[in-house]
Coordinates of C-alpha atoms in Angstrom, one line a residue:
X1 CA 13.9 -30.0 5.7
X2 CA 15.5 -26.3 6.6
X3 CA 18.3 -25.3 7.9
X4 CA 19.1 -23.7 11.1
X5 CA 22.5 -21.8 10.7
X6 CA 24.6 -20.3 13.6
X7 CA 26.3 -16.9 13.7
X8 CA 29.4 -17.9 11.8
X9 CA 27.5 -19.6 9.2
X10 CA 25.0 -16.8 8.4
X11 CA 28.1 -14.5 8.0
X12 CA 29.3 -16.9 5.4
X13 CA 26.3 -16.8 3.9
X14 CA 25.8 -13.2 3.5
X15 CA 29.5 -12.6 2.5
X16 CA 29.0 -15.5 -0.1
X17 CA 25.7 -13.6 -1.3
X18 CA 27.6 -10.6 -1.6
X19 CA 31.2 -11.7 -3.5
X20 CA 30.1 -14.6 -5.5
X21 CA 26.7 -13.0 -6.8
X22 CA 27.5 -9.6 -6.8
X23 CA 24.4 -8.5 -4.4
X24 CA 25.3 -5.1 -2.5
X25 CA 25.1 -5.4 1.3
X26 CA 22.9 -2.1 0.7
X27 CA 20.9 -3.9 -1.4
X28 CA 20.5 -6.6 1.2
X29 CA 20.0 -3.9 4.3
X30 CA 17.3 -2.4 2.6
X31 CA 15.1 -5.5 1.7
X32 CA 15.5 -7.1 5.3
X33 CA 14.3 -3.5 6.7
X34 CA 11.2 -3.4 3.8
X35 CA 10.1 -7.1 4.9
X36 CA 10.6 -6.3 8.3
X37 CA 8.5 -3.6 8.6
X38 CA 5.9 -5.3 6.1
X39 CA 5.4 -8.1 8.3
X40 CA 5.4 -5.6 11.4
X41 CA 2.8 -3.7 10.1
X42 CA 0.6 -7.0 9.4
X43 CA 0.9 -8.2 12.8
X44 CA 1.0 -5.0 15.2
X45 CA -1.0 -2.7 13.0
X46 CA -2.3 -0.7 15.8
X47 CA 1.0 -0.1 17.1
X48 CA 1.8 4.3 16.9
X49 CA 4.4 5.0 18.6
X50 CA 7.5 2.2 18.5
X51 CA 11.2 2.6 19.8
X52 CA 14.1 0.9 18.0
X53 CA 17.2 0.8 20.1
X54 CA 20.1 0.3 17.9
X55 CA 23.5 -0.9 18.3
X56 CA 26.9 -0.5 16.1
X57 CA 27.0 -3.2 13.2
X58 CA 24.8 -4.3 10.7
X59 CA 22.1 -5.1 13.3
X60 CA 21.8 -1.5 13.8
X61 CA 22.1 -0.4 10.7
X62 CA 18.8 -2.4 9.9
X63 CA 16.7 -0.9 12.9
X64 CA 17.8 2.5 11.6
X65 CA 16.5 1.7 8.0
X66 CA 13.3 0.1 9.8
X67 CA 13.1 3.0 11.6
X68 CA 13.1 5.3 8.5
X69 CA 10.7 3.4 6.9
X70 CA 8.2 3.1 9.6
X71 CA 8.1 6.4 9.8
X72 CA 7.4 6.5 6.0
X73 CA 4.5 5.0 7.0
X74 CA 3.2 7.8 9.4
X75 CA 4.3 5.7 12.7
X76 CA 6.0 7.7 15.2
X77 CA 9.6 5.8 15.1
X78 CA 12.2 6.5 17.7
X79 CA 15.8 5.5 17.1
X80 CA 17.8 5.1 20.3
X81 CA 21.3 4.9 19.0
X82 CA 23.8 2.9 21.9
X83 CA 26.8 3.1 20.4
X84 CA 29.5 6.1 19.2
X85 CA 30.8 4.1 16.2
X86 CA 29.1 5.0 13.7
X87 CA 30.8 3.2 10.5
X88 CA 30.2 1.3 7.5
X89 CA 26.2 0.5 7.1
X90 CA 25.5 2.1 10.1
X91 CA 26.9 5.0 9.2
X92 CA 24.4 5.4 5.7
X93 CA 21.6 4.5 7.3
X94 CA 22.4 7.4 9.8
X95 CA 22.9 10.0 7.5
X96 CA 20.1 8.8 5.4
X97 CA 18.0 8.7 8.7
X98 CA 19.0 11.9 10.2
X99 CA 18.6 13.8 6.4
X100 CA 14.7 13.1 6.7
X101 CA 15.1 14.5 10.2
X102 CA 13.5 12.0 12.3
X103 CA 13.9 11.4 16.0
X104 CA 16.4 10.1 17.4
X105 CA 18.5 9.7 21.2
X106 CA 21.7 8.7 22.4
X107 CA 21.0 8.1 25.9
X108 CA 17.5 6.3 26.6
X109 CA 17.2 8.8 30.2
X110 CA 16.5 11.5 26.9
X111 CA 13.8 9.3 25.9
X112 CA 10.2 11.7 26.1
X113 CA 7.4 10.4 28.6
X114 CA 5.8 9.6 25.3
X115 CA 4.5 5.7 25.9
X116 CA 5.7 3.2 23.4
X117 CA 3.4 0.2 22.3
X118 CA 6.2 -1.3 20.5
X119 CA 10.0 -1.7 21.2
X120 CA 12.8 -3.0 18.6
X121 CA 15.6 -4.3 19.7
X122 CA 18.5 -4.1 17.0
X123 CA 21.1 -3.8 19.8
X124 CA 23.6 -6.8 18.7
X125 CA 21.6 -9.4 15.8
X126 CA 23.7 -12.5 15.1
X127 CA 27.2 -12.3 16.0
X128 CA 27.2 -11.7 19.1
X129 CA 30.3 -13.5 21.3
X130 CA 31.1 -12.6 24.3
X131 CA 28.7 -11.6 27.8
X132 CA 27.1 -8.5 27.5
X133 CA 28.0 -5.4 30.4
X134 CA 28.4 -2.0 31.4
X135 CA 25.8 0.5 29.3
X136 CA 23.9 -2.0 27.1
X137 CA 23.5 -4.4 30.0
X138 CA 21.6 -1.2 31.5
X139 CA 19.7 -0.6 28.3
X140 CA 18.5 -3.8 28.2
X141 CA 17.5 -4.7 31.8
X142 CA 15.4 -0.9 31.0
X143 CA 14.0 -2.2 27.5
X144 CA 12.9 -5.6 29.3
X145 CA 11.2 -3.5 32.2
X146 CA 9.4 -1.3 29.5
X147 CA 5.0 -2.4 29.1
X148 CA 5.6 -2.7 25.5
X149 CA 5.2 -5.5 23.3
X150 CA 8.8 -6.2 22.2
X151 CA 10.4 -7.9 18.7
X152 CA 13.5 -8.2 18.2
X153 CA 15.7 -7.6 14.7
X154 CA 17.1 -11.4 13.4
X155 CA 18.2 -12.3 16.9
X156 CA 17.6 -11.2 20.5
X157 CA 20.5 -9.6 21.8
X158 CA 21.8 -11.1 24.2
X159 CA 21.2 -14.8 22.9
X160 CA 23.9 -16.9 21.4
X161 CA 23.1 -17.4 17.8
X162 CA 25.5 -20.6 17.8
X163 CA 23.9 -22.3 21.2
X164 CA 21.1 -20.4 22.6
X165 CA 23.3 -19.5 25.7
X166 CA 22.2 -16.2 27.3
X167 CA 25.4 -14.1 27.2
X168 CA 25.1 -12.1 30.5
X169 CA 21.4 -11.0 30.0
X170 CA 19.1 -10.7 26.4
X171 CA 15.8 -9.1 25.6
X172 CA 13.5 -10.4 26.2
X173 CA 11.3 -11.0 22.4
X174 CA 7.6 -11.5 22.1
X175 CA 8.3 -12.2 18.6
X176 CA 12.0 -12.2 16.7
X177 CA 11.6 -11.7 12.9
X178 CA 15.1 -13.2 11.6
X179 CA 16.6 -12.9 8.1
X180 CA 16.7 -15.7 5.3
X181 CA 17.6 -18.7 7.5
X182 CA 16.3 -19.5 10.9
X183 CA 19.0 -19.7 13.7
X184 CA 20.5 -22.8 15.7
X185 CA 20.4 -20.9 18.7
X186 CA 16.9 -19.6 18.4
X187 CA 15.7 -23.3 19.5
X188 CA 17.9 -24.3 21.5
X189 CA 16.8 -23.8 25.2
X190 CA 17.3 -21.1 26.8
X191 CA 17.3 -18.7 23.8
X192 CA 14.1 -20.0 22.7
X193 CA 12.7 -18.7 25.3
X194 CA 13.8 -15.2 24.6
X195 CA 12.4 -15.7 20.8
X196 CA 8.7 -15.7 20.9
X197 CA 7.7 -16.1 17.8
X198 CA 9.9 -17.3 15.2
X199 CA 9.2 -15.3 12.0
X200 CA 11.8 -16.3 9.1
X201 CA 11.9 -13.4 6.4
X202 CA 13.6 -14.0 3.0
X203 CA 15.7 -11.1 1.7
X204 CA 17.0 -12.5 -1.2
X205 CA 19.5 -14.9 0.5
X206 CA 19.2 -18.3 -0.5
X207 CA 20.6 -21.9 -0.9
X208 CA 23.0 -20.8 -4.3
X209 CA 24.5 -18.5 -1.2
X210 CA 25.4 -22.2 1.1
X211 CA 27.9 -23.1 -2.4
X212 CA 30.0 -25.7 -1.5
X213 CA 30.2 -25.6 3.1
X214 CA 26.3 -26.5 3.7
X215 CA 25.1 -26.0 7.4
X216 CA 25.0 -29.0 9.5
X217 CA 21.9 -28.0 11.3
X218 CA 18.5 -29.0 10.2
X219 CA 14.9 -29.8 11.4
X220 CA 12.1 -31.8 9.5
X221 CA 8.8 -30.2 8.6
X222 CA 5.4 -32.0 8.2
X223 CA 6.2 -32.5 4.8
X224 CA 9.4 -34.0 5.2
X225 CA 7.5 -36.9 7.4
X226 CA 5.1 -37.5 4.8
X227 CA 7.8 -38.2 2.2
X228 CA 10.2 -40.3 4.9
X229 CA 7.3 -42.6 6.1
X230 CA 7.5 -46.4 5.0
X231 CA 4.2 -46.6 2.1
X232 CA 1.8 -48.7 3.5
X233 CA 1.5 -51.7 0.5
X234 CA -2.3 -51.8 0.0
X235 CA -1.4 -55.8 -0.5
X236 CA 0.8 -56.2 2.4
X237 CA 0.7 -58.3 5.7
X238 CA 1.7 -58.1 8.9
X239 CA 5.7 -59.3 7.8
X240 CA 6.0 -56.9 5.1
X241 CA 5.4 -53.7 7.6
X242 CA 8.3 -55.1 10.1
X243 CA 8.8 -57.2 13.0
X244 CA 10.2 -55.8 16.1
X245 CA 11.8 -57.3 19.1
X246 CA 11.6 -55.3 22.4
X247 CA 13.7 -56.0 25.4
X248 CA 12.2 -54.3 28.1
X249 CA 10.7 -54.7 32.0
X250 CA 12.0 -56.7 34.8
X251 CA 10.3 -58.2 37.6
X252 CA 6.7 -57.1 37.8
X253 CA 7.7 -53.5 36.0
X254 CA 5.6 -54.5 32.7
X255 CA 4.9 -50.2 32.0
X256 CA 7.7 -49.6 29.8
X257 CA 7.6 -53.1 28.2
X258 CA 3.9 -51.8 27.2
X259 CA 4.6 -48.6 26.3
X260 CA 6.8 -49.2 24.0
X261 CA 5.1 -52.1 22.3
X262 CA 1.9 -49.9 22.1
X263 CA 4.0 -46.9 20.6
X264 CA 5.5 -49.4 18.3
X265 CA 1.6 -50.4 17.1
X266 CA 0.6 -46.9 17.1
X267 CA 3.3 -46.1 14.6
X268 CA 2.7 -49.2 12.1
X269 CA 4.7 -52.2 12.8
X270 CA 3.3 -55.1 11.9
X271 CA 4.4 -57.9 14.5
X272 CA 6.1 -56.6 18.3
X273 CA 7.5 -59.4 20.3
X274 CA 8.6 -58.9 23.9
X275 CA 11.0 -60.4 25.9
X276 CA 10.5 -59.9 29.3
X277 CA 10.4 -61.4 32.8
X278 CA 7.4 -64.2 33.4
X279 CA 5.6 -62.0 36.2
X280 CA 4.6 -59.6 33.2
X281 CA 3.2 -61.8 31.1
X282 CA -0.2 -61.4 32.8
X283 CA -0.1 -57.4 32.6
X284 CA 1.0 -57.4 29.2
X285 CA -1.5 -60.2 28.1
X286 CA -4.4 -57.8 29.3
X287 CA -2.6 -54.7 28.4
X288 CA -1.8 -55.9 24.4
X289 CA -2.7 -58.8 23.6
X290 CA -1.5 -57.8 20.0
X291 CA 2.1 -58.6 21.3
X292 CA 3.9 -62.0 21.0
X293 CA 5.3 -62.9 24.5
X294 CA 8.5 -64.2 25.1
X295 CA 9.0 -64.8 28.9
X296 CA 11.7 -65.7 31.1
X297 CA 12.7 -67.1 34.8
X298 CA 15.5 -67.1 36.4
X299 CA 17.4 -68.8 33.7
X300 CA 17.0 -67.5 30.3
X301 CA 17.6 -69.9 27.5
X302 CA 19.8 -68.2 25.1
X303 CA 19.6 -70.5 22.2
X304 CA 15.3 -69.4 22.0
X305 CA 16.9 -65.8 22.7
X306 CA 19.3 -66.0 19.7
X307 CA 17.0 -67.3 17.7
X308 CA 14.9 -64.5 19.0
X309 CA 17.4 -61.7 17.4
X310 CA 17.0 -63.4 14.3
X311 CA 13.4 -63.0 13.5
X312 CA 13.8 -59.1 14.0
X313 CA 13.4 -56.6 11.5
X314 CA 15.0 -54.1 14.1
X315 CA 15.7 -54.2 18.2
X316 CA 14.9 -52.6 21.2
X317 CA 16.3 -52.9 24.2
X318 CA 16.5 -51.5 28.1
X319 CA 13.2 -49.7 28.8
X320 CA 12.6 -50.8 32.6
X321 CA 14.9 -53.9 32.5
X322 CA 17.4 -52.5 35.3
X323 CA 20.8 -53.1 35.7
X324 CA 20.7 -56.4 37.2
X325 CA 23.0 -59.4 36.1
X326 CA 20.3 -61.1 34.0
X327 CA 20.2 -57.5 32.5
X328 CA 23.9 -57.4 32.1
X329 CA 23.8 -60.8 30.4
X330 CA 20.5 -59.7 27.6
X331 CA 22.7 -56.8 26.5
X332 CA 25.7 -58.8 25.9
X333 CA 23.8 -61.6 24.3
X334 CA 22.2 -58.5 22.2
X335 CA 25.5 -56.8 21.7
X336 CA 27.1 -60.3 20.4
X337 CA 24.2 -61.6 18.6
X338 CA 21.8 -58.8 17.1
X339 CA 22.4 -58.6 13.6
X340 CA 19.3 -55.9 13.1
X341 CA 19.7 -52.5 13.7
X342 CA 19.6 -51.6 17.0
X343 CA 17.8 -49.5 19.3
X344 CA 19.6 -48.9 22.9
X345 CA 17.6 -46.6 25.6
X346 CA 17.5 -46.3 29.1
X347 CA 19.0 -49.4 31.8
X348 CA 21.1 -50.6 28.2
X349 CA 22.8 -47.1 28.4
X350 CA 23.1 -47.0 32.0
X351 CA 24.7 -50.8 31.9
X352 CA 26.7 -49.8 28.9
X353 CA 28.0 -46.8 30.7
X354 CA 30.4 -49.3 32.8
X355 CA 32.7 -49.8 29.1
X356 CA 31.4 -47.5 26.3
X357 CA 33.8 -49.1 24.2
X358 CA 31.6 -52.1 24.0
X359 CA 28.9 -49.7 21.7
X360 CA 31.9 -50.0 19.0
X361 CA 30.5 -52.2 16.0
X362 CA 31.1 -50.6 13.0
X363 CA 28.9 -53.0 11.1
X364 CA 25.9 -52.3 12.9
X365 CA 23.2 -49.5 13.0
X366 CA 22.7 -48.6 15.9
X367 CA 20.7 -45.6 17.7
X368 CA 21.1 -44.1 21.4
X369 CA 18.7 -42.3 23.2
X370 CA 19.8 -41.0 26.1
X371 CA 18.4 -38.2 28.5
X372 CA 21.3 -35.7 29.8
X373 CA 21.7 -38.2 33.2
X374 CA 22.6 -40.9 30.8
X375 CA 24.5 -38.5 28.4
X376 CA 26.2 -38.2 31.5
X377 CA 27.0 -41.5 32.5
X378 CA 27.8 -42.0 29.3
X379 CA 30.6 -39.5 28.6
X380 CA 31.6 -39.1 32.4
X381 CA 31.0 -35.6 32.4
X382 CA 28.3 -33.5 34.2
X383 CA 24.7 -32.9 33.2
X384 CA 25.6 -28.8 33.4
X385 CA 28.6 -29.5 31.3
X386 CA 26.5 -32.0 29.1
X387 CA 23.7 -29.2 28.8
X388 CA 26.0 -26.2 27.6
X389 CA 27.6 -28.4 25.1
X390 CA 24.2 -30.1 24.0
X391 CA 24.7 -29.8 20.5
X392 CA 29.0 -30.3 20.6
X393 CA 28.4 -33.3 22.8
X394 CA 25.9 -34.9 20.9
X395 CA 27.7 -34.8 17.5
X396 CA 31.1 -35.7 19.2
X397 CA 29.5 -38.9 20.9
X398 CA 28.1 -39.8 17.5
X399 CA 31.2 -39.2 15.6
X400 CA 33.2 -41.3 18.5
X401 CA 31.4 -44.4 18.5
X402 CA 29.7 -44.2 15.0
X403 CA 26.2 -43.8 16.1
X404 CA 22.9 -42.3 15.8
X405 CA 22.9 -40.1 19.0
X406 CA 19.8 -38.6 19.9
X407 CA 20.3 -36.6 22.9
X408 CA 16.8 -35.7 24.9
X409 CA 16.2 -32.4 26.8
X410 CA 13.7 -29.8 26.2
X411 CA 14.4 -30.0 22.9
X412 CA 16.3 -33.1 21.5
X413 CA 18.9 -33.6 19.0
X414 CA 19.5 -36.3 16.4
X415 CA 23.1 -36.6 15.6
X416 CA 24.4 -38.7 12.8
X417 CA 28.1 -39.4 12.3
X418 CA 30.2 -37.4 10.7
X419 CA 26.5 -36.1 9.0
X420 CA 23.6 -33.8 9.4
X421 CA 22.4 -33.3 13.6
X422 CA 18.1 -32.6 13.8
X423 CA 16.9 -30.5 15.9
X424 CA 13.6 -31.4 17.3
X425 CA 11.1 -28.6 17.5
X426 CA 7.8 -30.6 18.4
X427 CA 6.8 -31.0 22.0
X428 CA 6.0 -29.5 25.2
X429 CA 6.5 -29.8 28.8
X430 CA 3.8 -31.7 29.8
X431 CA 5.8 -34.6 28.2
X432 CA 8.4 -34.5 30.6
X433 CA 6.4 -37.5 32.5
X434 CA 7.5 -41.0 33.4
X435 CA 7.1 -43.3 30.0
X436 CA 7.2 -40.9 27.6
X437 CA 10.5 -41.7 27.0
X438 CA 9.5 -45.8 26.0
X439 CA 7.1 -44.3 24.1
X440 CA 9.7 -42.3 21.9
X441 CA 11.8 -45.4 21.8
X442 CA 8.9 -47.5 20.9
X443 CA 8.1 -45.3 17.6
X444 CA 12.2 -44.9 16.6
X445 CA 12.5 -48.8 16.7
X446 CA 8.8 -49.0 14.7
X447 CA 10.3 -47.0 12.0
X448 CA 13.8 -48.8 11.6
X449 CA 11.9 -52.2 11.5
X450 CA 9.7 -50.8 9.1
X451 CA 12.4 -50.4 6.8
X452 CA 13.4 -46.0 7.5
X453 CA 17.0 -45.7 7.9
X454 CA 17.9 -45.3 11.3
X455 CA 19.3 -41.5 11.0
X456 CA 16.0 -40.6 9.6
X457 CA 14.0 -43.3 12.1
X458 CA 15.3 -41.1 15.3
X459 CA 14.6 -37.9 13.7
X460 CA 11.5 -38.7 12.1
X461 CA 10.1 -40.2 15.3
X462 CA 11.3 -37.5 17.8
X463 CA 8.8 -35.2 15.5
X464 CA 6.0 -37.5 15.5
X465 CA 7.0 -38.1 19.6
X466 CA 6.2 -34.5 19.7
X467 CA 3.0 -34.1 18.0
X468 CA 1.7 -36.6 19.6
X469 CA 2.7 -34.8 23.0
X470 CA 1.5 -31.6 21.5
X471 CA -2.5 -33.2 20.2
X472 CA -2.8 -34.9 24.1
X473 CA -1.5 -31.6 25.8
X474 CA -4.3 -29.7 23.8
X475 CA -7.2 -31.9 24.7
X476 CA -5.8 -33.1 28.6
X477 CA -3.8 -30.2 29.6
X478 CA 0.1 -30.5 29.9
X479 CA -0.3 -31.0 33.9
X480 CA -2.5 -33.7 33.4
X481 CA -0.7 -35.3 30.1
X482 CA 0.5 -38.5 31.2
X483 CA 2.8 -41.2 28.6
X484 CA -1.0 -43.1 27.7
X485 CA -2.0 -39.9 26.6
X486 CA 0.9 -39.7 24.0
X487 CA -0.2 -43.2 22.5
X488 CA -3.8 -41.8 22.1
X489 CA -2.2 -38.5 20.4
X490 CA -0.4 -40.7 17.7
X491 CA -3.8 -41.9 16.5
X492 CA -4.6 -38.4 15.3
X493 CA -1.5 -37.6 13.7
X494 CA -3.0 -36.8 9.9
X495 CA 0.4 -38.5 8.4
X496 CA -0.2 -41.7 10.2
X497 CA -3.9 -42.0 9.0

């Protein structure tokens, strides 16, 4: 697992590197700027003549040491220097700079007709807080226009380092080589955008500096699922890997019912049975026949449904139900009688929207997945407000109602209360496609009945959601990828092998 840190936290970090361990902040400076331009050099070694505009603060005090060093290594590096206030680091790395008498502007107009191949942007790095305007809006609408390839210095300026909000305007990055710990905001929508590249660079800051406030922030690596997934018992049987109930479809709308079942499979359950209305038992009969069938008329009886909740190893519930009053009446029987954890998704969230306080149970585990239109429902607030809060919103509805929230956009979040929040970084577009969202719901609930821990189960399965996504958009195309095509990516998937 790493850590994604924002701004503040990665100030703390580097002070705590500093004061408690004794490192020099010119010690620090001078190893980002000799990493930087290592890895530079490694990946645009054909690049000659390469611009670095550079900003007051720490940010540009390390483009002007990458500067210097650059030209150390017989490029032809141009500092642009946007700023008059010239103190602290800055101000060494100037007078260092300006002693080996290198180039460098104050306005870009000054700027040669010499053509860059490579432009640095180490306008504003990390802490950045408020909209950007006047001159370095100018600068960096004319460094965006520039046909250079373009990198930026720990963080594109512009971007929010705490949100990935785009403060005004940002450069625009084909790559962003950042410094010891990656940033929240880096992939977080739309600052990820403005990244490229992520390249994480270690300068000598590392987890000793966190001491005793660690970053809530994470995301799970390859590794990290490999460790987490249940161990498949060479002597085991189809109880010992789980048994999961899924309450899903309604009235001859048997495609998420299946999808999630099949995801469910796919991910190493050992027994799914679904309850669903009678005119899907034909569909789901042909579709998987692997699945037990419960089915239902008009009149459900509750005591089989009870006894239902019961046999479950974990529960899923709403993909394709509707909000009907049979639906109404599953959810409260789940709600009452589920003693499992609990997996809520789609028409449950929509139907639970009508009295939130009804997800109170502080004796169950339970996960919710909603998109931001149920996020909104849920928290009667709007989807815009919902999206620039994602993270805030996520973590508060988690902390409210003591739940596993994971929160689905173009990148999703799992927050745990009063814990750790994951932040997804699998996927692509092509995913946004009707079913793909059972399918997620399907391998979440696998998990749990499998025995993972629900906060792990969400995050764990978002990843392996998104891998699948990103195998099926490699071999069909993300315009063509459709929800099947996730459930023929999880077959590939080297960890579930």
């Amino acid at each position: 697992m790493k850590y994604l840190v924002t701004g503040m936290e990665m100030k703390l970090l580097d002070e705590n590197t500093t004061k408690h361990f004794g490192v020099p902040s010119e010690i620090l400076m001078e190893q980002a700027a000799l990493v930087f331009v290592q890895e530079l050099l490694l990946q645009y070694p054909e690049s000659k003549n390469i611009l670095i505009a550079c900003g007051g603060g720490n940010n540009g005090g390390d483009g002007v040491a990458i500067a210097r060093l650059l030209n150390q290594k017989n490029k032809n590096a141009t500092v642009l220097l946007c700023t008059e206030k010239e103190e602290g680091l800055l101000k060494q790395q100037l007078q260092t700079y300006q002693a080996y008498h290198y180039p460098l502007v104050r306005q870009i107009e000054d700027l040669q007709d010499e053509s860059f191949d490579l432009i640095l942007d180490g306008l504003f790095g990390t802490g950045l807080s408020r909209n950007i305007e006047g001159n370095y809006y100018t600068i960096i609408e004319q460094l965006n226009a520039m046909h250079a390839k373009k990198v930026a210095i720990d963080m594109p300026s512009g971007i929010s380092a705490e949100d990935g909000h785009v403060l005004g305007i940002a450069f625009h990055a084909d790559d962003t080589y950042t410094f010891s710990y990656e940033k929240l905001g880096q992939y977080l929508y739309p600052g990820a955008d403005y990244c490229g590249r992520i390249h994480c660079l270690a300068i000598g800051i590392t987890e000793e500096s966190i001491l005793e406030r660690k970053p809530r922030a994470m995301y799970l690596e390859d590794e990290d699922i490999r460790q987490l997934l249940p161990k498949r018992i060479p002597d085991g049987h189809k109880g010992t890997f789980g048994k999961l109930l899924v309450i899903a479809g309604s009235v001859d709308m048997a495609g998420a019912a299946y999808f999630a079942a099949k995801a469910a499979y796919r991910t190493g359950v050992g027994l799914v049975k679904i309850c669903t209305p009678q005119e899907n038992r034909m569909a789901l009969q042909t579709l998987i026949p692997e699945a037990i069938l419960h089915t239902y008329g008009k009149t459900i009886d509750k005591n089989v449904f009870l006894e239902d909740l019961k046999w479950a190893d974990a529960v899923l519930i709403g993909p394709g139900i509707g909000q009907s009053e049979q639906a109404k009446q599953l959810l409260q029987w789940t709600r009452a009688g589920v003693i499992a954890p609990l997996v809520m998704d789609a028409d449950a969230l929509n139907l639970l929207s009508e009295n939130t306080d009804d997800l109170i149970n502080p004796h169950l585990d339970v996960v919710v997945t909603p998109h931001l239109g149920e996020m909104s429902r849920l928290c009667q607030m709007p989807v815009s407000y919902i999206e620039s809060h994602f993270c805030e919103k996520a973590c508060e509805f988690a902390d409210t109602y003591n739940v596993v929230c994971h929160l689905k956009s173009a990148r999703s979040i799992t927050a745990v209360p009063y814990g750790n929040h994951y932040i997804n970084t699998t996927g692509n577009s092509g995913m946004a496609t009707a079913g793909s969202g059972d399918v997620l719901a399907g391998i979440i609930a696998s998990l749990i009945a499998q025995g993972m821990p629900y906060d792990f189960a969400s995050a764990v399965g978002a990843r392996i959601h998104g891998q699948a996504g990103d195998v099926a958009a490699q071999k069909v195309g993300k315009y063509a990828l459709m929800a099947s095509d996730l459930l023929d990516g999880l077959t590939e998937l080297a960890y579930l092998q």
